């Protein structure tokens, strides 16, 4: 097996005095879908923010494609091919759908391919093409999530972190979005999916990491771990 | 009709006064109390260059705009980005300090004398079906509109412009797209100061000004921002017109007083502006 | 996080200079300030400096009460000062009344202005509030410049027969300064003050203290308007004449903000220290006309950058002590 594309070793992250991630260690092998599972407040989002450079870690190292990116600001991390779809989509609500997507091509390397990337996103989510001139603030939650995903794909990433994209969405829309994610992964992109729903996570992710109270407590191939063991780790039983 | 025309002509320059302030307000979330002094700096820059080189005052923009742009970038990155970490109030007070420094520095350099940028067509006017329109006011009107139009296109169509709008919506999401927020703030301040340079030229051509005139223009700019809604350029344009009309209707003695009252009521009733949701 | 900071401050030994020793020191200082000019030890020039310090101290403390304790940063203190200056001029010049009547009218109008403005201003927050207060002052300035009753831009003189001596004005200023400090001290120690400080530090905690925040803020604003107006009146009694551009000029607020920032915002002693420093600087810089605001502005920016708590605030944090603390400590 080749070197993992992302290695997280002993990462700790705090908000002031509050320790959100106490000690997280996990590997993400290239080209597959990896699930990060945990209950509310387990530190999943903070870990994703820390990997993407939105939040500064207080300890540990993060290695992406062999390069140390610990504490690197988000605007530099994305240039290296690591993109985060943040929790709650965080679209630029006063900009049109297309402007949101084009923002993804802001990195100089991505600008040359802006037309192709845009076409690809519209193929993936045809509804966005229909609404390309609408303000993203006027879209439904699912459509906003699609904008956020599309925007992340526009940056030409090799690894995308999806932070709880299913939160608050209707099951049919979740199903649709997950199908698209599988499609993206099938094209060779590495995917990290953060989920609270164990079933969905195991079904989608080839490898699962379970977080509990700021720690990665269980890691392994989803098929081998089995639902029971993952649920135990999830609740800390 | 005459009043309407005068109000519209006045409104465009008011919108120009406010557009830089509106950018800083909406994008950087900074109330820049030195914006009035920036405008007067621009006015002095154009006065000196045009009289020293004997050129058309409008040509002086070739120098004043880039110089002010750079000044703004430096100011933001060296000083204001740093204070903003301490919160909105310290940043407000720093720009207040900046405004008194600039005011007195200009007073020292240029004395308290009244200044005006002279142009050959200062007293010329057109007569269109009984309505007289000052050529000077028309030129200033055109400069203001063109500036606002160019700025709008810049914000709509360029990567930097989109980055500025994205940053104003969500700084974290913008950084995830590869945007350096601090650099964007620097560019926004640079643009704000560049518009102040152009506004300064217009102010200097239309009215007499003093080193101490900054406060007056700051409040007009602020009024335009408040009525138009922060960070909204079309709103700024309409607000400029409303403000200009209010003043023309109010007359010479109480025009400004009425504008201030309108502004206060607006602030109390709809602080988010007429044109934002 | 809140409990954390509370714990942290509890661990540190904070020496509070308060209670009886503070009261005695304050009384001695005030007594000296009363006796010295009467014995003729203080020249009238020195009295003039001290008089300014008293008035600036009053102005600074009132602004500090607003900005430092209730989070209302006003850039329009000159509204109160101008109104008071004009009340004094109109009462003494137009109606031939005594300057005491002028002060009274000024103080009442100042408080009334605050009360009236609160209807508009209290709907705003932060920078909106700050700029709106300035707009009010500018509106008053343009109004007074056009109002024939106050002789428009030509200004008015203040009449009094006999005109009070420097020592008399000094005494008035001293009394005003002491009274305003005592009022602020008592206010901050009261339940209202407790609620306001709680609100400044944590909006959620404030509601649990059970103080009506709106009423408390209003009370602070009205007190501020009243005393700022009185100080403005005394200033103009010392000056002798008033113009709209000066009376309603932003320079008043420039001085006040400088005094509080330098001394230490949100501390009782800050404005006192700031007023002394400002008056000394002002006198020193008087021989360099034109540079004074530039230098004051630079100092203010440097202090905000490097000593965000002001001189007194920084010293207090560094050495863990508090002068004139309004905090109440239960005997534990």
CSV table of C-alpha atoms in Angstrom, one decimal, chain B residues 21 25 29-31 33 79 82-83 86 89-90 92-94 96-98 100-101 103-105 108 215 218-219 222 226 230 253-254 256-257 260-261 263-265 267-269 271-272, chain C residues 63 67 71 73 75 120-121 123-124 126-128 130-132 134-136 138-140 142-143 146-147 250-251 253-254 257 261 289-291 293-294 296-298 301 304-306 308:
chain,number,residue,atom,x,y,z
B,21,UNK,CA,-16.6,54.5,3.1
B,25,UNK,CA,-17.9,49.5,6.2
B,29,UNK,CA,-16.4,46.1,8.8
B,30,UNK,CA,-14.4,49.2,9.7
B,31,UNK,CA,-15.9,52.7,10.3
B,33,UNK,CA,-13.4,58.2,10.5
B,79,UNK,CA,-1.7,49.7,11.2
B,82,UNK,CA,-3.3,45.0,13.6
B,83,UNK,CA,-5.7,47.2,15.7
B,86,UNK,CA,-8.4,44.2,19.3
B,89,UNK,CA,-13.9,50.2,19.1
B,90,UNK,CA,-10.1,50.5,19.2
B,92,UNK,CA,-12.7,53.2,15.3
B,93,UNK,CA,-10.6,55.3,17.7
B,94,UNK,CA,-7.4,54.7,15.7
B,96,UNK,CA,-10.3,59.0,14.7
B,97,UNK,CA,-6.6,59.6,15.8
B,98,UNK,CA,-5.6,59.3,12.2
B,100,UNK,CA,-6.9,64.6,13.6
B,101,UNK,CA,-3.3,63.9,12.6
B,103,UNK,CA,-6.2,67.4,9.5
B,104,UNK,CA,-3.5,69.2,11.4
B,105,UNK,CA,-0.7,68.0,9.1
B,108,UNK,CA,0.6,72.9,8.7
B,215,UNK,CA,-15.4,66.2,9.0
B,218,UNK,CA,-17.1,62.4,6.3
B,219,UNK,CA,-20.6,62.9,7.7
B,222,UNK,CA,-21.6,58.4,6.3
B,226,UNK,CA,-26.4,54.6,6.1
B,230,UNK,CA,-23.5,49.3,3.8
B,253,UNK,CA,-29.2,78.0,5.4
B,254,UNK,CA,-30.9,74.9,6.7
B,256,UNK,CA,-27.4,70.7,5.8
B,257,UNK,CA,-29.3,70.8,9.0
B,260,UNK,CA,-28.5,65.7,9.3
B,261,UNK,CA,-32.0,65.3,10.8
B,263,UNK,CA,-29.8,61.0,8.6
B,264,UNK,CA,-30.5,60.7,12.4
B,265,UNK,CA,-34.0,59.5,11.8
B,267,UNK,CA,-30.2,55.8,11.7
B,268,UNK,CA,-32.8,55.3,14.4
B,269,UNK,CA,-35.4,53.7,12.2
B,271,UNK,CA,-29.9,51.4,10.5
B,272,UNK,CA,-29.4,48.6,8.0
C,63,UNK,CA,-17.2,59.9,28.8
C,67,UNK,CA,-17.8,54.2,26.8
C,71,UNK,CA,-20.2,50.5,26.0
C,73,UNK,CA,-18.9,55.3,22.7
C,75,UNK,CA,-18.2,61.2,19.6
C,120,UNK,CA,-33.1,58.1,18.9
C,121,UNK,CA,-29.7,57.0,20.0
C,123,UNK,CA,-31.8,52.2,19.1
C,124,UNK,CA,-28.3,52.1,17.7
C,126,UNK,CA,-21.5,50.5,18.4
C,127,UNK,CA,-20.3,52.7,15.6
C,128,UNK,CA,-23.8,53.8,14.6
C,130,UNK,CA,-20.8,56.9,17.9
C,131,UNK,CA,-21.4,58.5,14.5
C,132,UNK,CA,-25.0,59.5,15.4
C,134,UNK,CA,-21.4,63.3,16.2
C,135,UNK,CA,-24.1,64.0,13.6
C,136,UNK,CA,-26.2,65.5,16.4
C,138,UNK,CA,-22.9,68.8,13.7
C,139,UNK,CA,-26.6,69.4,13.3
C,140,UNK,CA,-26.5,71.7,16.3
C,142,UNK,CA,-25.1,74.2,11.6
C,143,UNK,CA,-28.3,75.2,13.4
C,146,UNK,CA,-27.8,80.0,11.1
C,147,UNK,CA,-29.8,81.0,14.2
C,250,UNK,CA,-15.2,67.9,17.4
C,251,UNK,CA,-12.0,69.0,19.2
C,253,UNK,CA,-14.3,65.0,21.9
C,254,UNK,CA,-10.8,64.7,20.6
C,257,UNK,CA,-11.1,60.6,24.0
C,261,UNK,CA,-7.5,56.4,26.2
C,289,UNK,CA,1.3,75.5,17.4
C,290,UNK,CA,0.0,73.3,14.7
C,291,UNK,CA,1.9,70.2,15.9
C,293,UNK,CA,-2.9,67.5,17.6
C,294,UNK,CA,-0.5,65.6,15.4
C,296,UNK,CA,-1.5,63.9,20.6
C,297,UNK,CA,-3.0,61.8,17.8
C,298,UNK,CA,0.3,59.8,17.4
C,301,UNK,CA,-2.6,55.6,18.3
C,304,UNK,CA,-4.1,51.9,21.6
C,305,UNK,CA,-1.5,49.7,19.8
C,306,UNK,CA,0.8,48.9,22.6
C,308,UNK,CA,-4.6,48.9,25.1
